[in-house]
């Protein structure tokens, strides 16, 4: 397989961790409901490709996200994967109960960086939503779970427009103080650009947040995800969220969230000599297989290029 | 229209020039042959959107590129556009004759960074191909034309793999010494990554080439074009090639060259506070219109996002 020439950049980390979101954030945003057995095979294949953090599913109420209503059946089919973290989304105490009953060891909670999205997504004010998470995070910590906090709309919000970096930084600080082991900065509507990213990261450092506690989660809605990721790596971020094959982001769908494709990220990282332990060939084959399950091509440029070359 | 929040980066240029290649490099790589009147309207609309350098067509032999066989009819329909540079591709003396007869003021010649591609594309050795361009460039300079040199395969080559940066830098130097006013560094197969880009630019400076003489021409085959462009801007490049709507790069076509979409570039530049004088709304509308002429959606993420939002 063709690979990019490796030219290392002294200012960048030598190793990063990919937080693979395809099985959860990806499938949640696809119109097709994938059978549980296919999801389990998908997660096994992601692990075989070398991914070590694979967000598996979501314990929200099945009515909210029918695509992931099979969480209770799915998790036992993957939980014995060795050396793989399998975080799941939990929205509240009830979700945490369900996750704990199945032996989950990593959870993620979902917060908003803006009042408007807190209202739209959670029907609460920002303060009310944080108050709701606090006991969930505390109990998860008591149970010695690893806790990730997702923060949505960190760059722009469809109602409020650009989101002030100070407001985002204070919320990240609050989530860390609450007990989150890491916070993922979500560019939910994909509007961020590299200077904005670097400005937010600089503000986080000023706010006393160590960037080892921060992940970045970019969407490719406007094609900016990889440039933003490069800017974040230059600033010292070492956790990057991505979705195998760009799942959840078909560019011709109105509902596209446009997740950064893990393969496009890997191509850049291989060129930069940044180790992830992931095999691009195995991952691409997995994404081609999953695209067949969904009956449409992968929106990842790298998957498209490599699979056409090989066919 | 939604726009990204502007956060300027002190290390970047405040203004750059977009070299718009959609009407030439884009349409040359589309399977549909577009009527001459549509091409002329396209170029007028690109100019109305604020683009000031619009590569118009190619004076290669019509048998080689049937998509652009109407160069003689097209050029007179656009040559009176005010304050717009309209470079055309000329492969040899005969092409230059045809261009001069029509009042062309800017030309581009096409060279290769590797022996294999020189052989495949021009059926000549590298030295023979440079010897062929020399009199064309000399005569164009005598006629006081602006001369751009395209250098293909600057990063990777399908036959030779990664291309040594020293080899590329020496060829750029040769083209500048020959009289080229600028040289466009083409990542023809789209394999470049940001560290490789920065390494080549550093080598060019060592070779005595001022980066004001250099443009970058990235392809999005593996999704890297915008990250590479950001890396080039950080290094001081101020001329960027892009194709309106990503013309010539439909991601699901085997023949995709994957040109960087001008709209995706503009989104990033607006966020970075880098002025280009181009109106993103007018340009997006133009690309939506052109996609209708071609009967398929634009591969640009930004065009897709903005046009779905508006529909």
Coordinates of C-alpha atoms in Angstrom, one line a residue:
Chain A
X1 CA 0.0 0.0 0.0
X2 CA 1.2 3.5 -0.8
X3 CA 2.2 5.5 2.3
X4 CA 3.1 9.1 2.8
X5 CA 6.8 9.9 3.2
X6 CA 7.6 10.4 6.9
X7 CA 9.0 13.8 7.8
X8 CA 9.0 14.4 11.5
X9 CA 8.3 17.8 13.0
X10 CA 10.3 18.5 16.1
X11 CA 7.5 20.6 17.7
X12 CA 5.0 17.8 17.6
X13 CA 4.3 14.9 20.0
X14 CA 5.9 11.5 19.0
X15 CA 2.8 9.5 20.0
X16 CA -0.8 10.3 20.4
X17 CA -4.0 8.4 21.3
X18 CA -6.9 8.1 18.9
X19 CA -10.3 8.1 20.6
X20 CA -12.3 6.1 18.1
X21 CA -15.9 7.3 18.0
X22 CA -17.3 5.5 14.9
X23 CA -19.3 2.8 16.7
X24 CA -21.0 5.4 18.9
X25 CA -21.0 8.9 17.5
X26 CA -20.7 7.6 14.0
X27 CA -23.5 5.0 14.0
X28 CA -25.7 7.2 16.1
X29 CA -25.7 9.7 13.2
X30 CA -26.3 7.2 10.4
X31 CA -29.8 6.8 9.1
X32 CA -29.4 3.0 8.9
X33 CA -29.9 1.0 12.1
X34 CA -27.0 -1.6 12.1
X35 CA -27.7 -5.1 13.5
X36 CA -26.0 -5.7 16.9
X37 CA -23.9 -8.6 15.6
X38 CA -22.4 -6.2 12.9
X39 CA -21.7 -3.6 15.5
X40 CA -19.9 -6.2 17.6
X41 CA -17.8 -7.4 14.6
X42 CA -17.1 -3.8 13.8
X43 CA -15.7 -3.1 17.3
X44 CA -13.6 -6.3 17.1
X45 CA -12.2 -5.3 13.8
X46 CA -11.4 -1.8 15.1
X47 CA -9.5 -3.4 18.0
X48 CA -7.7 -5.8 15.6
X49 CA -6.6 -2.7 13.6
X50 CA -4.8 -1.5 16.7
X51 CA -7.3 1.1 18.1
X52 CA -7.1 1.0 21.9
X53 CA -9.9 3.4 22.8
X54 CA -13.1 2.5 21.1
X55 CA -16.3 4.3 22.3
X56 CA -18.7 1.4 22.2
X57 CA -22.3 2.6 22.6
X58 CA -24.6 4.8 24.5
X59 CA -26.8 4.2 27.6
X60 CA -29.2 7.0 26.8
X61 CA -32.9 6.1 26.7
X62 CA -33.5 3.9 23.7
X63 CA -36.3 6.2 22.5
X64 CA -33.8 9.1 22.1
X65 CA -31.3 7.2 20.0
X66 CA -32.9 4.2 18.3
X67 CA -29.6 3.5 16.5
X68 CA -28.0 2.5 19.8
X69 CA -31.0 1.0 21.6
X70 CA -29.2 -2.4 21.7
X71 CA -26.5 -1.2 24.2
X72 CA -27.4 -3.9 26.7
X73 CA -27.0 -6.7 24.1
X74 CA -24.0 -5.2 22.4
X75 CA -21.7 -4.5 25.4
X76 CA -21.3 -8.1 26.6
X77 CA -20.3 -9.1 23.1
X78 CA -17.2 -6.8 23.2
X79 CA -16.3 -6.3 26.8
X80 CA -13.7 -9.0 26.9
X81 CA -11.5 -7.4 24.3
X82 CA -8.0 -7.2 25.8
X83 CA -6.1 -4.0 26.2
X84 CA -8.9 -1.9 24.8
X85 CA -10.8 0.8 26.6
X86 CA -14.5 0.7 25.7
X87 CA -16.1 3.9 27.0
X88 CA -19.9 4.3 26.8
X89 CA -22.0 7.4 27.0
X90 CA -24.2 7.8 30.1
X91 CA -26.6 10.8 30.3
X92 CA -27.6 10.4 33.9
X93 CA -27.8 8.2 37.0
X94 CA -30.1 5.7 35.3
X95 CA -27.6 5.3 32.4
X96 CA -24.8 4.9 34.8
X97 CA -26.7 2.1 36.6
X98 CA -27.2 0.3 33.4
X99 CA -23.5 0.7 32.4
X100 CA -22.3 -0.5 35.9
X101 CA -24.5 -3.5 35.8
X102 CA -22.7 -4.6 32.6
X103 CA -19.2 -4.1 33.9
X104 CA -18.4 -0.9 32.0
X105 CA -15.0 0.7 33.1
X106 CA -15.1 4.0 31.2
X107 CA -17.9 6.4 30.8
X108 CA -18.5 9.7 29.1
X109 CA -21.0 12.5 30.0
X110 CA -22.3 15.0 27.6
X111 CA -22.3 18.7 28.4
X112 CA -22.8 21.9 26.3
X113 CA -20.6 25.0 26.1
X114 CA -23.6 27.2 25.4
X115 CA -26.9 28.0 27.0
X116 CA -28.8 27.6 23.8
X117 CA -27.5 24.0 23.2
X118 CA -28.0 23.0 26.8
X119 CA -31.6 24.2 26.4
X120 CA -32.1 22.5 23.0
X121 CA -30.3 19.2 23.8
X122 CA -31.0 18.8 27.5
X123 CA -33.8 21.2 28.2
X124 CA -31.9 22.7 31.0
X125 CA -29.8 25.8 31.7
X126 CA -26.0 25.4 31.6
X127 CA -25.9 25.4 35.4
X128 CA -28.7 22.9 35.7
X129 CA -27.0 20.6 33.3
X130 CA -23.7 20.8 35.2
X131 CA -25.6 20.1 38.4
X132 CA -27.1 17.1 36.8
X133 CA -23.7 15.7 35.8
X134 CA -22.0 16.3 39.1
X135 CA -23.5 13.3 41.0
X136 CA -23.0 11.1 38.0
X137 CA -19.4 12.0 37.7
X138 CA -18.9 11.7 41.5
X139 CA -20.5 8.2 41.6
X140 CA -18.5 7.1 38.5
X141 CA -15.3 8.2 40.3
X142 CA -16.3 6.4 43.4
X143 CA -16.6 3.3 41.3
X144 CA -13.1 4.0 39.9
X145 CA -14.4 4.5 36.4
X146 CA -12.5 6.6 33.9
X147 CA -14.7 9.6 33.1
X148 CA -14.6 11.6 29.9
X149 CA -16.6 14.8 29.6
X150 CA -17.8 15.8 26.1
X151 CA -18.3 19.5 25.7
X152 CA -20.3 20.4 22.6
X153 CA -20.4 23.7 20.6
X154 CA -16.9 24.7 21.8
X155 CA -16.3 27.0 18.7
X156 CA -19.7 28.0 17.3
X157 CA -23.3 27.4 18.0
X158 CA -26.2 27.6 15.5
X159 CA -28.1 30.0 17.8
X160 CA -25.4 32.0 19.4
X161 CA -22.7 32.1 16.7
X162 CA -19.1 32.2 17.7
X163 CA -18.6 31.0 21.3
X164 CA -16.1 33.0 23.5
X165 CA -13.0 31.0 24.3
X166 CA -13.1 32.2 27.9
X167 CA -16.6 30.8 28.4
X168 CA -15.4 27.4 27.0
X169 CA -12.2 27.4 29.1
X170 CA -14.2 28.0 32.3
X171 CA -16.5 25.1 31.5
X172 CA -13.6 22.8 30.8
X173 CA -12.1 23.8 34.1
X174 CA -15.4 23.1 35.8
X175 CA -15.6 19.6 34.3
X176 CA -12.0 18.8 35.3
X177 CA -12.7 20.1 38.8
X178 CA -15.8 18.0 39.0
X179 CA -13.7 14.9 38.4
X180 CA -13.5 14.3 34.7
X181 CA -10.3 12.6 33.7
X182 CA -10.4 14.2 30.3
X183 CA -12.6 16.7 28.4
X184 CA -13.2 16.4 24.7
X185 CA -13.6 19.8 22.9
X186 CA -16.4 19.3 20.4
X187 CA -16.7 21.5 17.3
X188 CA -20.2 20.1 16.8
X189 CA -21.1 22.3 13.8
X190 CA -17.7 22.2 12.2
X191 CA -17.0 25.9 12.0
X192 CA -13.6 26.1 13.8
X193 CA -10.5 27.2 12.0
X194 CA -6.9 26.7 13.1
X195 CA -6.3 30.1 14.7
X196 CA -9.5 29.7 16.8
X197 CA -8.3 26.3 17.9
X198 CA -4.9 27.6 19.0
X199 CA -6.6 30.6 20.8
X200 CA -8.9 28.2 22.8
X201 CA -6.0 26.0 23.8
X202 CA -3.9 28.9 24.9
X203 CA -6.8 30.1 27.0
X204 CA -7.2 26.7 28.6
X205 CA -3.6 26.7 29.7
X206 CA -4.1 30.2 31.2
X207 CA -7.1 28.7 33.0
X208 CA -4.8 26.1 34.5
X209 CA -6.0 23.1 32.5
X210 CA -3.2 20.8 31.5
X211 CA -3.6 19.8 27.8
X212 CA -3.0 16.1 28.8
X213 CA -6.6 16.3 30.1
X214 CA -7.9 17.6 26.8
X215 CA -9.0 15.8 23.6
X216 CA -10.1 17.5 20.4
X217 CA -13.2 16.4 18.4
X218 CA -13.4 18.1 15.0
X219 CA -16.1 17.8 12.4
X220 CA -15.4 18.1 8.7
X221 CA -18.6 20.0 7.9
X222 CA -16.6 22.7 6.2
X223 CA -13.5 20.6 5.5
X224 CA -11.5 22.0 8.4
X225 CA -11.1 19.0 10.7
X226 CA -7.6 17.9 9.8
X227 CA -6.1 21.4 9.6
X228 CA -7.6 22.1 13.0
X229 CA -6.2 18.8 14.3
X230 CA -2.7 19.7 13.0
X231 CA -3.0 23.1 14.8
X232 CA -4.0 21.3 18.0
X233 CA -1.1 18.9 17.8
X234 CA 1.3 21.9 17.3
X235 CA -0.1 23.2 20.6
X236 CA 0.6 20.0 22.5
X237 CA -2.7 18.1 22.4
X238 CA -2.2 14.3 22.4
X239 CA -5.8 12.9 22.3
X240 CA -7.7 13.1 19.0
X241 CA -11.3 11.9 18.4
X242 CA -12.0 10.4 15.0
X243 CA -14.5 8.1 13.3
X244 CA -13.5 5.1 11.2
X245 CA -14.4 5.8 7.6
X246 CA -15.9 9.1 8.6
X247 CA -19.0 7.3 9.9
X248 CA -21.8 9.7 10.8
X249 CA -20.6 12.2 8.2
X250 CA -21.8 11.4 4.7
X251 CA -21.1 14.7 3.0
X252 CA -24.3 14.6 0.9
X253 CA -26.7 14.1 3.8
X254 CA -28.4 17.1 5.3
X255 CA -27.9 15.6 8.8
X256 CA -24.2 15.2 8.3
X257 CA -22.2 15.8 11.5
X258 CA -19.1 15.3 9.4
X259 CA -16.8 13.4 11.8
X260 CA -13.1 13.5 11.0
X261 CA -12.3 10.2 9.3
X262 CA -9.8 8.1 11.3
X263 CA -8.0 7.1 8.1
X264 CA -7.5 10.7 7.0
X265 CA -6.1 11.5 10.4
X266 CA -3.8 8.4 10.2
X267 CA -2.4 9.4 6.9
X268 CA -1.3 12.7 8.3
X269 CA 0.0 11.2 11.5
X270 CA 2.1 8.6 9.5
X271 CA 3.5 11.4 7.4
X272 CA 4.4 13.3 10.6
X273 CA 6.0 10.2 12.1
X274 CA 3.5 10.3 15.0
X275 CA 2.9 6.8 16.4
X276 CA -0.6 5.5 17.1
X277 CA -0.2 1.7 16.8
X278 CA -3.0 1.6 14.3
X279 CA -2.7 -0.3 10.9
X280 CA -4.1 1.9 8.2
X281 CA -4.6 -1.0 5.8
X282 CA -6.7 -3.1 8.3
X283 CA -8.7 0.0 9.3
X284 CA -9.4 0.9 5.7
X285 CA -10.6 -2.6 5.0
X286 CA -12.9 -2.4 8.0
X287 CA -14.4 0.9 6.9
X288 CA -15.0 -0.4 3.4
X289 CA -16.8 -3.4 4.9
X290 CA -18.9 -1.1 7.1
X291 CA -19.7 1.1 4.2
X292 CA -21.1 -2.0 2.4
X293 CA -23.3 -2.7 5.5
X294 CA -24.6 0.8 5.2
X295 CA -25.0 0.7 1.5
X296 CA -23.1 3.8 0.6
X297 CA -19.5 4.8 0.0
X298 CA -17.3 6.0 2.9
X299 CA -17.0 9.8 3.0
X300 CA -13.3 9.4 4.0
X301 CA -11.0 10.6 1.2
X302 CA -8.3 8.2 2.3
X303 CA -10.7 5.2 2.3
X304 CA -12.0 6.2 -1.1
X305 CA -8.5 6.6 -2.6
X306 CA -7.0 3.4 -1.1
X307 CA -10.1 1.3 -1.9
X308 CA -10.3 2.5 -5.5
X309 CA -6.6 1.8 -5.9
X310 CA -6.9 -1.7 -4.7
X311 CA -10.1 -2.6 -6.6
Chain B
X1 CA -24.7 33.2 5.9
X2 CA -22.8 31.5 8.9
X3 CA -19.1 32.5 8.9
X4 CA -16.3 31.2 11.1
X5 CA -15.1 33.4 14.0
X6 CA -12.0 35.3 13.0
X7 CA -9.0 34.7 15.2
X8 CA -5.8 36.0 13.5
X9 CA -2.5 34.2 13.9
X10 CA 0.5 36.6 14.2
X11 CA 2.8 34.2 12.3
X12 CA 0.6 34.2 9.2
X13 CA 0.4 36.5 6.2
X14 CA -2.5 39.0 6.3
X15 CA -3.3 38.7 2.6
X16 CA -2.7 35.9 0.1
X17 CA -3.6 35.4 -3.6
X18 CA -5.7 32.5 -4.7
X19 CA -4.8 31.1 -8.1
X20 CA -8.1 29.7 -9.2
X21 CA -7.6 26.5 -11.4
X22 CA -11.2 25.3 -11.6
X23 CA -11.8 26.4 -15.2
X24 CA -8.6 24.7 -16.5
X25 CA -7.3 22.0 -14.1
X26 CA -10.8 21.3 -12.8
X27 CA -12.7 21.0 -16.0
X28 CA -9.8 19.2 -17.7
X29 CA -10.3 16.4 -15.2
X30 CA -14.1 16.1 -15.3
X31 CA -15.6 13.5 -17.5
X32 CA -18.3 15.9 -18.9
X33 CA -17.4 18.2 -21.7
X34 CA -18.8 21.6 -20.8
X35 CA -20.1 23.9 -23.5
X36 CA -17.9 26.9 -24.3
X37 CA -20.7 29.4 -23.3
X38 CA -21.0 27.8 -19.9
X39 CA -17.2 28.0 -19.4
X40 CA -17.3 31.7 -20.3
X41 CA -20.1 32.3 -17.8
X42 CA -18.2 30.3 -15.2
X43 CA -15.1 32.5 -15.6
X44 CA -17.2 35.7 -15.5
X45 CA -18.9 34.5 -12.3
X46 CA -15.5 33.6 -10.7
X47 CA -14.3 37.1 -11.5
X48 CA -17.5 38.6 -10.0
X49 CA -16.9 36.6 -6.8
X50 CA -13.6 38.5 -6.5
X51 CA -11.1 36.0 -7.8
X52 CA -8.2 37.9 -9.5
X53 CA -6.2 35.1 -11.0
X54 CA -8.3 32.6 -13.0
X55 CA -6.5 30.0 -15.1
X56 CA -8.7 30.1 -18.2
X57 CA -7.9 27.2 -20.5
X58 CA -5.1 25.2 -22.1
X59 CA -3.4 25.5 -25.5
X60 CA -2.3 21.9 -25.6
X61 CA -3.2 19.9 -28.7
X62 CA -7.0 19.4 -28.7
X63 CA -6.6 15.6 -29.1
X64 CA -4.8 15.5 -25.7
X65 CA -7.4 17.3 -23.7
X66 CA -10.8 17.2 -25.5
X67 CA -12.4 18.9 -22.5
X68 CA -10.4 22.1 -23.4
X69 CA -10.4 21.8 -27.2
X70 CA -12.3 25.1 -27.4
X71 CA -9.5 27.3 -26.1
X72 CA -9.5 29.5 -29.3
X73 CA -13.3 30.1 -29.0
X74 CA -13.3 30.6 -25.2
X75 CA -10.5 33.0 -24.6
X76 CA -11.9 35.9 -26.6
X77 CA -15.1 35.5 -24.6
X78 CA -13.3 36.3 -21.3
X79 CA -10.2 38.3 -22.2
X80 CA -11.7 41.7 -21.6
X81 CA -12.4 41.0 -17.9
X82 CA -10.9 43.9 -16.0
X83 CA -8.3 43.5 -13.3
X84 CA -8.2 39.7 -13.7
X85 CA -5.2 37.7 -14.7
X86 CA -6.2 34.9 -17.1
X87 CA -3.2 32.6 -17.5
X88 CA -3.4 29.7 -19.9
X89 CA -1.4 26.5 -20.2
X90 CA 1.0 26.3 -23.1
X91 CA 3.0 23.1 -23.6
X92 CA 5.3 24.2 -26.4
X93 CA 6.1 26.8 -29.0
X94 CA 3.1 26.0 -31.0
X95 CA 0.8 26.5 -28.0
X96 CA 2.6 29.8 -27.2
X97 CA 1.9 31.0 -30.8
X98 CA -1.8 30.2 -30.5
X99 CA -1.9 32.0 -27.1
X100 CA -0.1 35.1 -28.3
X101 CA -2.4 35.3 -31.4
X102 CA -5.3 35.7 -29.0
X103 CA -3.7 38.4 -26.7
X104 CA -2.9 36.1 -23.8
X105 CA -0.8 38.0 -21.1
X106 CA 0.0 35.1 -18.7
X107 CA 1.1 31.6 -19.5
X108 CA 2.0 28.5 -17.6
X109 CA 4.3 25.7 -18.6
X110 CA 4.1 22.2 -17.2
X111 CA 7.2 20.4 -15.8
X112 CA 7.8 17.2 -13.8
X113 CA 9.8 16.7 -10.6
X114 CA 10.5 13.1 -11.5
X115 CA 12.0 11.2 -14.4
X116 CA 9.2 8.7 -14.4
X117 CA 6.4 11.3 -14.7
X118 CA 8.5 13.3 -17.3
X119 CA 8.6 10.0 -19.3
X120 CA 5.0 9.2 -18.8
X121 CA 3.5 12.6 -19.4
X122 CA 5.9 14.2 -21.9
X123 CA 7.8 11.1 -23.2
X124 CA 11.1 12.9 -22.4
X125 CA 13.8 12.7 -19.8
X126 CA 13.7 15.4 -17.2
X127 CA 16.6 17.3 -18.9
X128 CA 15.0 17.0 -22.3
X129 CA 11.7 18.4 -20.9
X130 CA 13.5 21.3 -19.3
X131 CA 15.3 21.9 -22.6
X132 CA 11.9 22.0 -24.3
X133 CA 10.5 24.6 -22.0
X134 CA 13.6 26.9 -22.0
X135 CA 12.9 28.5 -25.4
X136 CA 9.2 28.8 -24.7
X137 CA 9.8 30.5 -21.4
X138 CA 12.5 32.8 -23.0
X139 CA 10.1 33.8 -25.8
X140 CA 7.2 34.4 -23.4
X141 CA 9.5 36.6 -21.3
X142 CA 10.6 38.5 -24.5
X143 CA 6.9 39.1 -25.1
X144 CA 6.6 40.4 -21.5
X145 CA 4.2 37.7 -20.5
X146 CA 4.0 36.5 -16.9
X147 CA 5.2 32.9 -16.7
X148 CA 4.2 30.3 -14.2
X149 CA 5.9 27.0 -14.0
X150 CA 3.9 24.0 -12.8
X151 CA 6.1 21.3 -11.2
X152 CA 4.2 18.0 -10.8
X153 CA 4.9 15.2 -8.4
X154 CA 6.7 17.4 -5.9
X155 CA 6.0 15.1 -3.0
X156 CA 5.3 11.6 -4.2
X157 CA 5.2 9.8 -7.6
X158 CA 3.3 6.7 -8.4
X159 CA 6.4 5.0 -9.8
X160 CA 9.2 6.4 -7.7
X161 CA 7.4 6.8 -4.3
X162 CA 8.5 9.7 -2.1
X163 CA 10.4 12.4 -4.0
X164 CA 13.6 13.8 -2.3
X165 CA 13.1 17.5 -1.3
X166 CA 16.6 18.4 -2.6
X167 CA 15.7 17.1 -6.1
X168 CA 12.5 19.2 -6.1
X169 CA 14.2 22.3 -4.8
X170 CA 16.9 22.1 -7.5
X171 CA 14.2 21.9 -10.2
X172 CA 12.3 24.8 -8.7
X173 CA 15.6 26.8 -8.8
X174 CA 16.1 25.8 -12.4
X175 CA 12.7 27.0 -13.4
X176 CA 13.2 30.3 -11.6
X177 CA 16.6 30.8 -13.2
X178 CA 15.0 30.0 -16.6
X179 CA 12.7 33.0 -16.1
X180 CA 9.6 31.7 -14.5
X181 CA 8.0 34.4 -12.4
X182 CA 6.5 31.8 -10.1
X183 CA 6.6 28.0 -9.6
X184 CA 3.6 26.1 -8.4
X185 CA 4.5 23.0 -6.3
X186 CA 2.1 20.3 -7.3
X187 CA 1.2 17.4 -5.0
X188 CA -0.3 15.6 -8.0
X189 CA -1.2 12.4 -6.3
X190 CA -2.1 14.0 -3.0
X191 CA 0.2 12.1 -0.7
X192 CA 1.9 15.1 1.1
X193 CA 1.6 15.8 4.8
X194 CA 2.4 19.0 6.7
X195 CA 5.9 18.1 7.9
X196 CA 6.9 17.1 4.4
X197 CA 5.6 20.5 3.1
X198 CA 7.5 22.4 5.7
X199 CA 10.6 20.4 4.9
X200 CA 10.4 21.2 1.2
X201 CA 9.8 24.9 1.8
X202 CA 12.8 25.1 4.2
X203 CA 15.0 23.4 1.5
X204 CA 13.8 25.9 -1.1
X205 CA 14.9 28.7 1.1
X206 CA 18.3 27.0 1.5
X207 CA 18.4 26.7 -2.3
X208 CA 18.0 30.5 -2.6
X209 CA 14.4 30.5 -3.8
X210 CA 12.3 33.3 -2.3
X211 CA 8.9 32.0 -1.3
X212 CA 7.2 34.9 -3.0
X213 CA 8.0 33.0 -6.2
X214 CA 6.3 29.8 -4.9
X215 CA 2.7 28.7 -5.0
X216 CA 1.3 25.5 -3.5
X217 CA -1.0 23.2 -5.3
X218 CA -2.4 20.5 -3.0
X219 CA -4.8 17.7 -3.9
X220 CA -7.3 16.3 -1.4
X221 CA -6.9 12.7 -2.5
X222 CA -6.2 11.6 1.1
X223 CA -7.9 14.6 2.7
X224 CA -4.6 16.4 3.4
X225 CA -4.9 19.5 1.2
X226 CA -6.1 22.1 3.7
X227 CA -3.7 20.9 6.5
X228 CA -0.9 21.1 4.1
X229 CA -2.0 24.6 3.0
X230 CA -2.0 25.8 6.6
X231 CA 1.5 24.4 7.1
X232 CA 2.6 26.3 3.9
X233 CA 1.1 29.5 5.1
X234 CA 2.9 29.1 8.5
X235 CA 6.1 28.9 6.5
X236 CA 5.4 32.2 4.5
X237 CA 3.8 31.0 1.3
X238 CA 1.3 33.6 -0.1
X239 CA 0.0 32.0 -3.3
X240 CA -2.4 29.1 -3.0
X241 CA -3.9 27.1 -5.9
X242 CA -7.5 26.0 -5.5
X243 CA -10.4 24.8 -7.6
X244 CA -13.9 26.3 -7.2
X245 CA -16.2 23.7 -5.8
X246 CA -13.4 21.2 -5.8
X247 CA -13.9 20.8 -9.6
X248 CA -11.8 17.9 -11.0
X249 CA -12.0 16.0 -7.8
X250 CA -15.2 14.1 -7.3
X251 CA -14.2 11.8 -4.5
X252 CA -16.0 8.8 -5.8
X253 CA -14.4 8.9 -9.3
X254 CA -11.4 6.7 -9.9
X255 CA -9.8 9.5 -11.9
X256 CA -10.2 12.0 -9.1
X257 CA -7.3 14.4 -8.9
X258 CA -9.0 15.8 -5.8
X259 CA -8.3 19.5 -6.2
X260 CA -8.5 21.5 -3.0
X261 CA -11.9 23.3 -3.1
X262 CA -11.6 27.1 -3.1
X263 CA -14.5 27.4 -0.7
X264 CA -12.9 25.1 1.9
X265 CA -9.8 27.2 1.6
X266 CA -11.8 30.4 1.9
X267 CA -13.5 29.2 5.1
X268 CA -10.1 28.6 6.7
X269 CA -8.7 31.9 5.5
X270 CA -11.7 33.9 6.8
X271 CA -11.3 32.2 10.1
X272 CA -7.6 33.1 10.1
X273 CA -8.4 36.7 9.1
X274 CA -6.4 36.4 5.9
X275 CA -7.8 38.6 3.2
X276 CA -8.3 37.4 -0.4
X277 CA -11.0 39.7 -1.7
X278 CA -13.2 36.8 -2.6
X279 CA -16.9 36.6 -1.5
X280 CA -17.6 33.0 -0.2
X281 CA -21.4 33.3 -0.8
X282 CA -21.0 34.3 -4.5
X283 CA -18.4 31.7 -5.1
X284 CA -20.5 28.9 -3.4
X285 CA -23.5 29.9 -5.6
X286 CA -21.3 29.7 -8.7
X287 CA -20.1 26.2 -7.7
X288 CA -23.6 25.0 -7.0
X289 CA -24.6 26.2 -10.5
X290 CA -21.5 24.5 -12.1
X291 CA -22.3 21.3 -10.2
X292 CA -25.8 21.4 -11.8
X293 CA -24.2 21.8 -15.3
X294 CA -22.1 18.7 -14.5
X295 CA -25.0 16.8 -13.1
X296 CA -23.4 15.8 -9.8
X297 CA -22.9 17.4 -6.3
X298 CA -19.8 19.4 -5.6
X299 CA -17.2 17.5 -3.7
X300 CA -16.4 20.6 -1.6
X301 CA -17.5 20.2 2.1
X302 CA -18.1 23.9 2.4
X303 CA -20.3 24.1 -0.7
X304 CA -22.2 21.0 0.4
X305 CA -22.8 22.5 3.9
X306 CA -23.7 26.0 2.8
X307 CA -26.0 24.8 0.0
X308 CA -27.9 22.3 2.1
X309 CA -28.3 25.0 4.8
X310 CA -29.8 27.4 2.3
X311 CA -32.0 25.0 0.5

